[in-house]
mmCIF file of C-alpha atoms in Angstrom:
data_model
loop_
_atom_site.group_PDB
_atom_site.id
_atom_site.type_symbol
_atom_site.label_atom_id
_atom_site.label_comp_id
_atom_site.label_asym_id
_atom_site.label_seq_id
_atom_site.Cartn_x
_atom_site.Cartn_y
_atom_site.Cartn_z
ATOM 1 C CA MET W 1 159.640 149.994 48.991
ATOM 2 C CA ALA W 2 156.185 150.860 47.231
ATOM 3 C CA THR W 3 154.343 148.940 49.557
ATOM 4 C CA LEU W 4 155.094 151.411 52.344
ATOM 5 C CA LEU W 5 154.156 154.565 50.316
ATOM 6 C CA LYS W 6 150.337 154.115 50.488
ATOM 7 C CA ASP W 7 148.260 156.180 52.358
ATOM 8 C CA SER W 8 145.694 154.182 54.659
ATOM 9 C CA ARG W 9 143.437 155.230 57.415
ATOM 10 C CA ARG W 10 145.277 153.208 60.245
ATOM 11 C CA LEU W 11 142.784 150.713 61.916
ATOM 12 C CA GLY W 12 143.300 150.526 65.841
ATOM 13 C CA GLU W 13 144.016 147.033 67.304
ATOM 14 C CA ASP W 14 140.760 146.897 68.975
ATOM 15 C CA GLU W 15 138.744 147.447 65.431
ATOM 16 C CA ILE W 16 140.929 144.827 63.866
ATOM 17 C CA ARG W 17 140.263 142.128 66.619
ATOM 18 C CA ARG W 18 136.420 142.906 66.146
ATOM 19 C CA LEU W 19 136.725 141.810 62.397
ATOM 20 C CA VAL W 20 137.346 138.299 63.595
ATOM 21 C CA ASP W 21 135.491 136.289 66.246
ATOM 22 C CA PRO W 22 137.148 132.780 66.456
ATOM 23 C CA ASP W 23 135.047 131.636 69.273
ATOM 24 C CA ARG W 24 131.943 131.865 66.922
ATOM 25 C CA GLY W 25 133.688 130.925 63.862
ATOM 26 C CA ILE W 26 132.840 134.342 62.419
ATOM 27 C CA VAL W 27 134.919 136.513 59.901
ATOM 28 C CA SER W 28 133.669 140.059 58.917
ATOM 29 C CA GLY W 29 133.256 140.543 54.941
ATOM 30 C CA ARG W 30 135.496 143.775 55.642
ATOM 31 C CA MET W 31 138.506 141.318 55.977
ATOM 32 C CA PHE W 32 137.785 140.714 51.937
ATOM 33 C CA THR W 33 137.030 144.188 50.822
ATOM 34 C CA ASP W 34 138.186 146.848 52.994
ATOM 35 C CA PRO W 35 141.242 149.033 51.491
ATOM 36 C CA ASP W 36 142.618 149.680 55.114
ATOM 37 C CA VAL W 37 142.548 146.000 55.972
ATOM 38 C CA TYR W 38 144.258 145.268 52.619
ATOM 39 C CA GLN W 39 147.201 147.940 53.202
ATOM 40 C CA LEU W 40 147.744 146.507 56.672
ATOM 41 C CA GLU W 41 148.250 143.182 55.009
ATOM 42 C CA LEU W 42 150.709 144.307 52.647
ATOM 43 C CA GLU W 43 152.735 145.786 55.543
ATOM 44 C CA ARG W 44 152.158 143.235 58.240
ATOM 45 C CA ILE W 45 151.970 140.111 56.094
ATOM 46 C CA PHE W 46 153.899 140.492 52.752
ATOM 47 C CA LEU W 47 156.590 142.636 54.390
ATOM 48 C CA LYS W 48 157.282 139.920 57.283
ATOM 49 C CA SER W 49 156.618 136.558 55.716
ATOM 50 C CA TRP W 50 158.657 134.168 53.358
ATOM 51 C CA CYS W 51 157.136 134.727 49.980
ATOM 52 C CA PHE W 52 157.492 132.290 47.309
ATOM 53 C CA LEU W 53 158.928 133.504 43.880
ATOM 54 C CA GLY W 54 159.850 130.895 41.771
ATOM 55 C CA HIS W 55 161.752 127.562 40.968
ATOM 56 C CA GLU W 56 165.461 127.332 40.428
ATOM 57 C CA SER W 57 164.901 125.445 37.227
ATOM 58 C CA GLN W 58 164.016 129.009 35.886
ATOM 59 C CA ILE W 59 167.378 130.395 36.644
ATOM 60 C CA ARG W 60 169.972 127.640 35.999
ATOM 61 C CA ASN W 61 172.795 129.673 34.675
ATOM 62 C CA PRO W 62 174.485 132.981 35.732
ATOM 63 C CA GLY W 63 172.686 135.947 34.302
ATOM 64 C CA ASP W 64 169.313 134.201 34.114
ATOM 65 C CA PHE W 65 166.512 136.049 35.780
ATOM 66 C CA PHE W 66 162.735 136.232 35.944
ATOM 67 C CA ALA W 67 160.352 139.027 37.308
ATOM 68 C CA SER W 68 158.129 138.489 40.233
ATOM 69 C CA ALA W 69 156.640 140.378 43.032
ATOM 70 C CA ILE W 70 156.316 140.484 46.737
ATOM 71 C CA GLY W 71 152.905 141.869 47.643
ATOM 72 C CA GLU W 72 152.735 144.756 45.141
ATOM 73 C CA ASP W 73 156.385 145.181 45.098
ATOM 74 C CA ARG W 74 157.961 144.361 41.756
ATOM 75 C CA VAL W 75 161.130 142.298 42.145
ATOM 76 C CA ILE W 76 163.798 140.508 39.837
ATOM 77 C CA VAL W 77 165.180 137.147 40.618
ATOM 78 C CA VAL W 78 168.629 136.496 39.196
ATOM 79 C CA ARG W 79 171.445 133.938 39.320
ATOM 80 C CA GLY W 80 174.672 135.807 40.035
ATOM 81 C CA GLU W 81 178.231 135.167 39.285
ATOM 82 C CA ASN W 82 178.992 132.385 42.062
ATOM 83 C CA ASN W 83 175.646 130.649 41.693
ATOM 84 C CA GLU W 84 174.126 132.644 44.484
ATOM 85 C CA ILE W 85 170.565 133.866 43.916
ATOM 86 C CA HIS W 86 169.646 137.589 44.289
ATOM 87 C CA VAL W 87 166.267 139.317 44.863
ATOM 88 C CA LEU W 88 166.267 142.805 43.692
ATOM 89 C CA LEU W 89 163.642 145.533 44.015
ATOM 90 C CA ASN W 90 162.765 146.290 40.374
ATOM 91 C CA SER W 91 163.425 150.239 40.763
ATOM 92 C CA CYS W 92 166.032 152.274 39.796
ATOM 93 C CA ARG W 93 167.644 154.318 42.587
ATOM 94 C CA HIS W 94 167.643 157.393 40.427
ATOM 95 C CA ARG W 95 163.982 158.006 39.318
ATOM 96 C CA GLY W 96 162.376 154.822 40.205
ATOM 97 C CA LEU W 97 161.683 153.464 36.859
ATOM 98 C CA ALA W 98 161.693 149.725 36.564
ATOM 99 C CA VAL W 99 165.099 148.361 35.124
ATOM 100 C CA CYS W 100 163.650 145.172 34.009
ATOM 101 C CA GLY W 101 160.782 145.130 31.609
ATOM 102 C CA THR W 102 160.989 141.717 30.414
ATOM 103 C CA ASP W 103 159.385 138.572 32.303
ATOM 104 C CA ARG W 104 162.472 136.424 32.023
ATOM 105 C CA GLY W 105 165.854 136.155 30.144
ATOM 106 C CA ASN W 106 169.631 136.262 30.696
ATOM 107 C CA THR W 107 171.697 139.527 31.153
ATOM 108 C CA SER W 108 175.259 140.734 32.256
ATOM 109 C CA MET W 109 173.651 144.129 33.385
ATOM 110 C CA PHE W 110 170.205 145.681 34.208
ATOM 111 C CA ILE W 111 170.050 149.108 32.513
ATOM 112 C CA CYS W 112 167.533 151.689 33.370
ATOM 113 C CA PRO W 113 165.876 152.748 30.167
ATOM 114 C CA TYR W 114 165.349 156.302 31.256
ATOM 115 C CA HIS W 115 168.905 157.700 32.234
ATOM 116 C CA GLY W 116 170.786 154.815 31.582
ATOM 117 C CA TRP W 117 172.154 153.683 35.119
ATOM 118 C CA GLY W 118 173.577 150.128 34.984
ATOM 119 C CA TYR W 119 173.362 147.695 37.609
ATOM 120 C CA ALA W 120 175.249 144.604 38.054
ATOM 121 C CA ARG W 121 173.477 141.105 38.677
ATOM 122 C CA ASP W 122 173.846 141.475 42.359
ATOM 123 C CA GLY W 123 172.254 145.122 42.111
ATOM 124 C CA SER W 124 175.546 146.918 42.590
ATOM 125 C CA LEU W 125 175.438 150.253 40.570
ATOM 126 C CA LEU W 126 178.117 149.924 38.036
ATOM 127 C CA ALA W 127 177.636 152.736 35.229
ATOM 128 C CA VAL W 128 176.165 156.258 35.399
ATOM 129 C CA PRO W 129 176.384 158.107 32.116
ATOM 130 C CA LEU W 130 178.109 161.549 32.438
ATOM 131 C CA LEU W 131 178.981 161.035 36.075
ATOM 132 C CA LYS W 132 181.701 163.601 36.259
ATOM 133 C CA GLU W 133 179.634 166.223 34.394
ATOM 134 C CA ALA W 134 176.288 165.462 35.986
ATOM 135 C CA TYR W 135 177.403 164.759 39.580
ATOM 136 C CA HIS W 136 180.754 166.430 39.631
ATOM 137 C CA GLY W 137 182.355 163.015 40.753
ATOM 138 C CA ASN W 138 180.382 163.391 44.186
ATOM 139 C CA LEU W 139 178.139 160.328 43.489
ATOM 140 C CA ASP W 140 178.701 157.506 45.943
ATOM 141 C CA LYS W 141 177.839 154.426 43.688
ATOM 142 C CA SER W 142 178.328 152.097 46.571
ATOM 143 C CA ALA W 143 175.319 153.411 48.116
ATOM 144 C CA MET W 144 173.167 153.682 45.088
ATOM 145 C CA GLY W 145 172.515 149.973 44.026
ATOM 146 C CA LEU W 146 169.217 148.320 43.579
ATOM 147 C CA VAL W 147 167.686 147.620 46.956
ATOM 148 C CA ARG W 148 168.293 143.969 47.731
ATOM 149 C CA VAL W 149 165.692 141.765 49.647
ATOM 150 C CA PRO W 150 167.811 140.930 52.683
ATOM 151 C CA ASN W 151 166.772 137.221 53.011
ATOM 152 C CA VAL W 152 166.721 134.798 50.311
ATOM 153 C CA ALA W 153 166.659 131.110 50.677
ATOM 154 C CA SER W 154 165.604 127.964 48.695
ATOM 155 C CA TYR W 155 163.854 124.718 49.879
ATOM 156 C CA LYS W 156 164.727 121.740 47.516
ATOM 157 C CA GLY W 157 164.447 124.197 44.502
ATOM 158 C CA LEU W 158 161.585 126.481 45.635
ATOM 159 C CA ILE W 159 162.791 130.081 45.974
ATOM 160 C CA PHE W 160 161.473 132.254 49.077
ATOM 161 C CA ALA W 161 162.442 135.775 50.036
ATOM 162 C CA ASN W 162 161.464 137.940 53.028
ATOM 163 C CA TRP W 163 161.829 141.685 53.508
ATOM 164 C CA ASP W 164 162.217 141.313 57.518
ATOM 165 C CA GLU W 165 165.849 141.270 58.309
ATOM 166 C CA ASP W 166 165.139 139.492 61.600
ATOM 167 C CA ALA W 167 162.974 136.918 59.888
ATOM 168 C CA MET W 168 162.994 133.313 61.145
ATOM 169 C CA PRO W 169 164.725 130.940 59.040
ATOM 170 C CA LEU W 170 162.648 129.727 55.910
ATOM 171 C CA GLU W 171 162.491 125.967 57.179
ATOM 172 C CA GLN W 172 161.424 127.143 60.492
ATOM 173 C CA TYR W 173 158.917 128.978 58.932
ATOM 174 C CA LEU W 174 157.644 126.264 56.727
ATOM 175 C CA THR W 175 157.197 123.979 59.729
ATOM 176 C CA PRO W 176 158.344 120.234 59.701
ATOM 177 C CA GLU W 177 154.700 119.189 59.459
ATOM 178 C CA GLN W 178 154.088 121.238 56.175
ATOM 179 C CA MET W 179 157.595 120.056 54.771
ATOM 180 C CA TRP W 180 156.859 116.361 55.784
ATOM 181 C CA TYR W 181 154.083 116.471 53.008
ATOM 182 C CA LEU W 182 155.800 119.052 50.705
ATOM 183 C CA ASP W 183 158.807 116.728 50.306
ATOM 184 C CA LEU W 184 156.703 114.003 48.661
ATOM 185 C CA PRO W 185 156.121 115.856 45.233
ATOM 186 C CA LEU W 186 159.607 117.425 45.474
ATOM 187 C CA VAL W 187 161.763 114.251 46.406
ATOM 188 C CA GLY W 188 159.844 111.754 44.135
ATOM 189 C CA ALA W 189 161.088 113.015 40.775
ATOM 190 C CA LEU W 190 163.809 110.588 39.533
ATOM 191 C CA GLY W 191 165.766 113.348 37.647
ATOM 192 C CA GLY W 192 164.597 116.450 39.574
ATOM 193 C CA LEU W 193 161.854 118.962 38.886
ATOM 194 C CA GLU W 194 161.811 121.084 35.808
ATOM 195 C CA VAL W 195 159.252 123.921 34.774
ATOM 196 C CA ILE W 196 157.219 122.771 31.498
ATOM 197 C CA GLY W 197 156.216 125.708 29.579
ATOM 198 C CA PRO W 198 155.791 129.558 30.367
ATOM 199 C CA VAL W 199 154.623 130.916 33.470
ATOM 200 C CA MET W 200 150.595 131.357 32.929
ATOM 201 C CA LYS W 201 149.244 134.588 34.407
ATOM 202 C CA TYR W 202 145.668 135.652 34.754
ATOM 203 C CA ARG W 203 143.368 137.912 36.893
ATOM 204 C CA ILE W 204 140.479 137.204 39.059
ATOM 205 C CA SER W 205 138.233 139.605 40.649
ATOM 206 C CA THR W 206 138.730 138.310 44.268
ATOM 207 C CA ASN W 207 140.597 138.877 47.367
ATOM 208 C CA TRP W 208 143.887 136.990 47.756
ATOM 209 C CA LYS W 209 143.118 135.235 51.072
ATOM 210 C CA LEU W 210 140.069 133.266 49.328
ATOM 211 C CA ALA W 211 142.494 131.780 46.984
ATOM 212 C CA SER W 212 145.025 130.680 49.682
ATOM 213 C CA GLU W 213 142.093 129.282 51.748
ATOM 214 C CA ASN W 214 140.886 127.127 49.023
ATOM 215 C CA PHE W 215 144.265 125.289 49.100
ATOM 216 C CA ALA W 216 144.714 125.332 52.708
ATOM 217 C CA GLY W 217 142.027 122.905 53.494
ATOM 218 C CA ASP W 218 138.713 124.166 52.180
ATOM 219 C CA ASP W 219 137.416 120.772 50.684
ATOM 220 C CA TYR W 220 134.031 121.888 51.363
ATOM 221 C CA HIS W 221 133.837 123.685 48.094
ATOM 222 C CA VAL W 222 135.169 120.857 45.970
ATOM 223 C CA LEU W 223 132.010 118.805 45.119
ATOM 224 C CA THR W 224 130.043 121.931 44.201
ATOM 225 C CA THR W 225 132.757 124.118 42.451
ATOM 226 C CA HIS W 226 134.416 121.177 40.774
ATOM 227 C CA GLY W 227 131.523 119.130 40.604
ATOM 228 C CA SER W 228 131.489 118.846 36.657
ATOM 229 C CA ALA W 229 134.959 117.416 36.592
ATOM 230 C CA PHE W 230 133.496 114.348 38.651
ATOM 231 C CA LYS W 231 130.442 114.254 36.712
ATOM 232 C CA ILE W 232 132.277 113.954 33.222
ATOM 233 C CA GLY W 233 134.860 111.613 34.506
ATOM 234 C CA PHE W 234 137.623 113.642 34.220
ATOM 235 C CA LEU W 235 138.443 113.166 38.115
ATOM 236 C CA PRO W 236 137.820 109.738 39.757
ATOM 237 C CA PRO W 237 135.106 109.599 42.595
ATOM 238 C CA TYR W 238 136.040 112.165 45.307
ATOM 239 C CA ASP W 239 136.200 109.454 47.882
ATOM 240 C CA MET W 240 138.892 107.931 45.744
ATOM 241 C CA VAL W 241 140.942 111.151 45.605
ATOM 242 C CA ALA W 242 141.047 112.503 49.314
ATOM 243 C CA ASP W 243 140.559 111.163 52.876
ATOM 244 C CA TYR W 244 141.755 114.074 55.222
ATOM 245 C CA ILE W 245 143.205 117.484 55.583
ATOM 246 C CA ALA W 246 145.412 119.040 58.112
ATOM 247 C CA TYR W 247 146.402 122.395 59.396
ATOM 248 C CA PHE W 248 149.976 123.887 60.456
ATOM 249 C CA ASP W 249 151.365 126.801 62.105
ATOM 250 C CA ASN W 250 152.012 130.032 60.489
ATOM 251 C CA GLY W 251 148.835 129.594 58.127
ATOM 252 C CA HIS W 252 149.824 126.799 55.993
ATOM 253 C CA GLY W 253 147.634 123.917 55.329
ATOM 254 C CA MET W 254 146.828 120.672 53.243
ATOM 255 C CA GLY W 255 143.786 119.284 51.654
ATOM 256 C CA ASP W 256 142.854 116.055 49.964
ATOM 257 C CA ILE W 257 145.264 113.823 51.391
ATOM 258 C CA PRO W 258 144.612 110.160 50.812
ATOM 259 C CA LYS W 259 144.763 107.291 53.063
ATOM 260 C CA PRO W 260 148.074 105.411 53.171
ATOM 261 C CA GLY W 261 148.294 103.121 49.958
ATOM 262 C CA ARG W 262 145.463 104.784 48.242
ATOM 263 C CA ALA W 263 147.494 106.954 46.138
ATOM 264 C CA LEU W 264 149.882 104.218 45.083
ATOM 265 C CA GLN W 265 146.993 101.924 44.098
ATOM 266 C CA ASN W 266 145.381 104.944 41.975
ATOM 267 C CA ASP W 267 148.658 105.421 40.075
ATOM 268 C CA LEU W 268 149.172 101.773 39.321
ATOM 269 C CA GLN W 269 145.711 101.515 37.948
ATOM 270 C CA MET W 270 146.476 104.812 35.776
ATOM 271 C CA ALA W 271 149.822 103.248 34.647
ATOM 272 C CA GLN W 272 147.895 100.743 32.589
ATOM 273 C CA MET W 273 147.491 103.121 29.894
ATOM 274 C CA PHE W 274 151.226 103.308 29.427
ATOM 275 C CA GLY W 275 151.795 99.653 29.763
ATOM 276 C CA PRO W 276 154.982 98.247 31.502
ATOM 277 C CA GLU W 277 156.864 101.526 31.158
ATOM 278 C CA GLY W 278 154.198 103.171 33.231
ATOM 279 C CA VAL W 279 154.011 100.568 35.967
ATOM 280 C CA GLU W 280 157.915 100.492 36.128
ATOM 281 C CA TYR W 281 157.771 104.384 36.582
ATOM 282 C CA VAL W 282 155.275 104.271 39.297
ATOM 283 C CA GLN W 283 157.259 101.743 41.203
ATOM 284 C CA ALA W 284 160.506 103.521 40.667
ATOM 285 C CA TYR W 285 159.030 106.839 41.843
ATOM 286 C CA ASN W 286 157.594 104.896 45.067
ATOM 287 C CA GLN W 287 160.914 103.367 45.674
ATOM 288 C CA ARG W 288 162.773 106.593 45.423
ATOM 289 C CA LEU W 289 160.259 107.884 48.433
ATOM 290 C CA ARG W 290 161.183 104.835 50.333
ATOM 291 C CA GLU W 291 164.942 105.484 49.958
ATOM 292 C CA HIS W 292 165.074 109.043 50.910
ATOM 293 C CA LEU W 293 161.813 109.542 52.980
ATOM 294 C CA SER W 294 160.013 107.555 55.801
ATOM 295 C CA GLU W 295 158.123 104.551 55.007
ATOM 296 C CA ARG W 296 154.921 106.502 56.148
ATOM 297 C CA GLN W 297 155.726 108.914 53.745
ATOM 298 C CA ALA W 298 156.193 106.555 51.020
ATOM 299 C CA GLU W 299 152.588 104.956 51.781
ATOM 300 C CA ILE W 300 150.917 108.413 51.330
ATOM 301 C CA HIS W 301 152.729 108.616 47.863
ATOM 302 C CA GLY W 302 150.700 111.197 46.460
ATOM 303 C CA LEU W 303 148.782 114.106 47.785
ATOM 304 C CA GLY W 304 146.199 116.829 46.712
ATOM 305 C CA GLU W 305 146.885 120.299 47.312
ATOM 306 C CA GLY W 306 148.570 122.470 50.029
ATOM 307 C CA ASN W 307 149.366 126.123 51.097
ATOM 308 C CA ILE W 308 152.416 128.069 52.122
ATOM 309 C CA PHE W 309 151.126 131.233 53.652
ATOM 310 C CA PRO W 310 150.981 133.885 52.363
ATOM 311 C CA ASN W 311 151.093 133.437 48.577
ATOM 312 C CA MET W 312 152.160 129.990 47.456
ATOM 313 C CA SER W 313 149.717 126.951 46.629
ATOM 314 C CA TRP W 314 150.441 123.864 45.113
ATOM 315 C CA ILE W 315 148.714 120.769 43.749
ATOM 316 C CA LYS W 316 149.872 117.399 42.863
ATOM 317 C CA PHE W 317 147.721 114.332 42.153
ATOM 318 C CA GLY W 318 149.733 111.372 41.939
ATOM 319 C CA CYS W 319 153.142 110.781 39.932
ATOM 320 C CA PHE W 320 151.480 111.120 36.549
ATOM 321 C CA HIS W 321 150.380 114.925 36.932
ATOM 322 C CA VAL W 322 152.546 117.976 37.188
ATOM 323 C CA LEU W 323 153.432 119.795 40.192
ATOM 324 C CA GLY W 324 151.408 122.823 39.852
ATOM 325 C CA LEU W 325 152.681 125.892 41.865
ATOM 326 C CA TYR W 326 150.275 128.769 41.979
ATOM 327 C CA SER W 327 151.545 132.207 43.710
ATOM 328 C CA TRP W 328 149.122 134.927 44.463
ATOM 329 C CA HIS W 329 150.142 138.531 43.627
ATOM 330 C CA PRO W 330 147.437 140.919 45.142
ATOM 331 C CA LYS W 331 146.412 144.055 43.037
ATOM 332 C CA GLY W 332 144.094 145.618 45.523
ATOM 333 C CA PRO W 333 141.479 144.048 48.019
ATOM 334 C CA ASN W 334 139.293 143.019 45.170
ATOM 335 C CA GLU W 335 141.812 141.659 42.462
ATOM 336 C CA LEU W 336 144.330 139.063 42.362
ATOM 337 C CA GLU W 337 146.820 137.987 39.612
ATOM 338 C CA VAL W 338 147.464 134.399 39.492
ATOM 339 C CA TRP W 339 150.924 132.995 38.171
ATOM 340 C CA GLN W 340 150.946 129.444 37.672
ATOM 341 C CA ILE W 341 153.963 127.241 37.054
ATOM 342 C CA CYS W 342 154.010 123.679 36.026
ATOM 343 C CA LEU W 343 156.842 121.337 37.121
ATOM 344 C CA PHE W 344 157.536 117.669 36.167
ATOM 345 C CA ASP W 345 160.029 114.922 36.359
ATOM 346 C CA SER W 346 162.745 115.534 33.936
ATOM 347 C CA ALA W 347 163.726 111.737 33.982
ATOM 348 C CA ALA W 348 160.148 110.353 33.313
ATOM 349 C CA PRO W 349 159.686 108.551 30.050
ATOM 350 C CA LEU W 350 158.643 110.648 27.144
ATOM 351 C CA ALA W 351 155.117 109.511 26.994
ATOM 352 C CA ILE W 352 154.620 110.191 30.512
ATOM 353 C CA ARG W 353 156.107 113.658 30.313
ATOM 354 C CA GLU W 354 153.928 114.353 27.221
ATOM 355 C CA PHE W 355 150.753 113.055 28.945
ATOM 356 C CA ALA W 356 151.814 115.461 32.058
ATOM 357 C CA ARG W 357 152.233 118.447 29.898
ATOM 358 C CA THR W 358 148.781 118.007 28.172
ATOM 359 C CA GLN W 359 147.031 117.614 31.696
#
């Protein structure tokens, strides 16, 4: 893996501990700028954690694939022959060139554009040009397939992968408490979630941890950073949006959680712009929550934003707004590439789906 090939000055454990003082609530600025800290994060966090890669609706059919990344390692997420999902390191085993140069598509084989080695959807090496002449028939193709990420799992359509062969199960990593909230936008959709539009990508000059922290409960920034959205009326008064935050194990967190009943009230009020069709949709959404989740979850109804450490954040304000999934792809200690996916209920009325898309 490319992540392990970089040189760094090894920080001692005592030096690392001095960077964070939990008793005084102080974190050294080096945690967000030091290249050696960043290298350790790639090795100890991104290679040891369940990282979010995308949504199953992006690879509905055998051969469908999309490109993603775990830390700085480029990977391919592909639907195999028997509907299984494979995550492959995007690096030819011959000279290391990327075998996939597009963001998404459908293929029967990945072919390296350098020397033409061809790989199956599961990463197995199928074809080597001039095998007899170049390798005298001595190349063991079974040992030269694309490197596979050993742990791949999906939670209600969300695809995660983990390089650590001894990783805990995904649902244990997510924690029951985080899933209690995450289930609301995943289960509420009447017809299942589908991706709307392309993956949007942009870069920010910042450290990846700051992005994660914003979605994991840093509501302190909202009225200042997003203040203009409240002033022009794009968002309702803040005390109508959020009431509390929550923190969970493994670095996960939630922000902008409404009091029971408030989000349903907000959605019913918003439904008036769509007429009876809108009211019926809100009621059907809430009824589905009551049928598949607990009464308490149905009372929460809508959410704000959450974070699944280390690289996925999400936002969902009520049933008329898309579920926005953000994946954080670090490009060094001071640069972050953001990938944003928008999902919405495939069974929602057309006018509501169009509203969600424009929002």
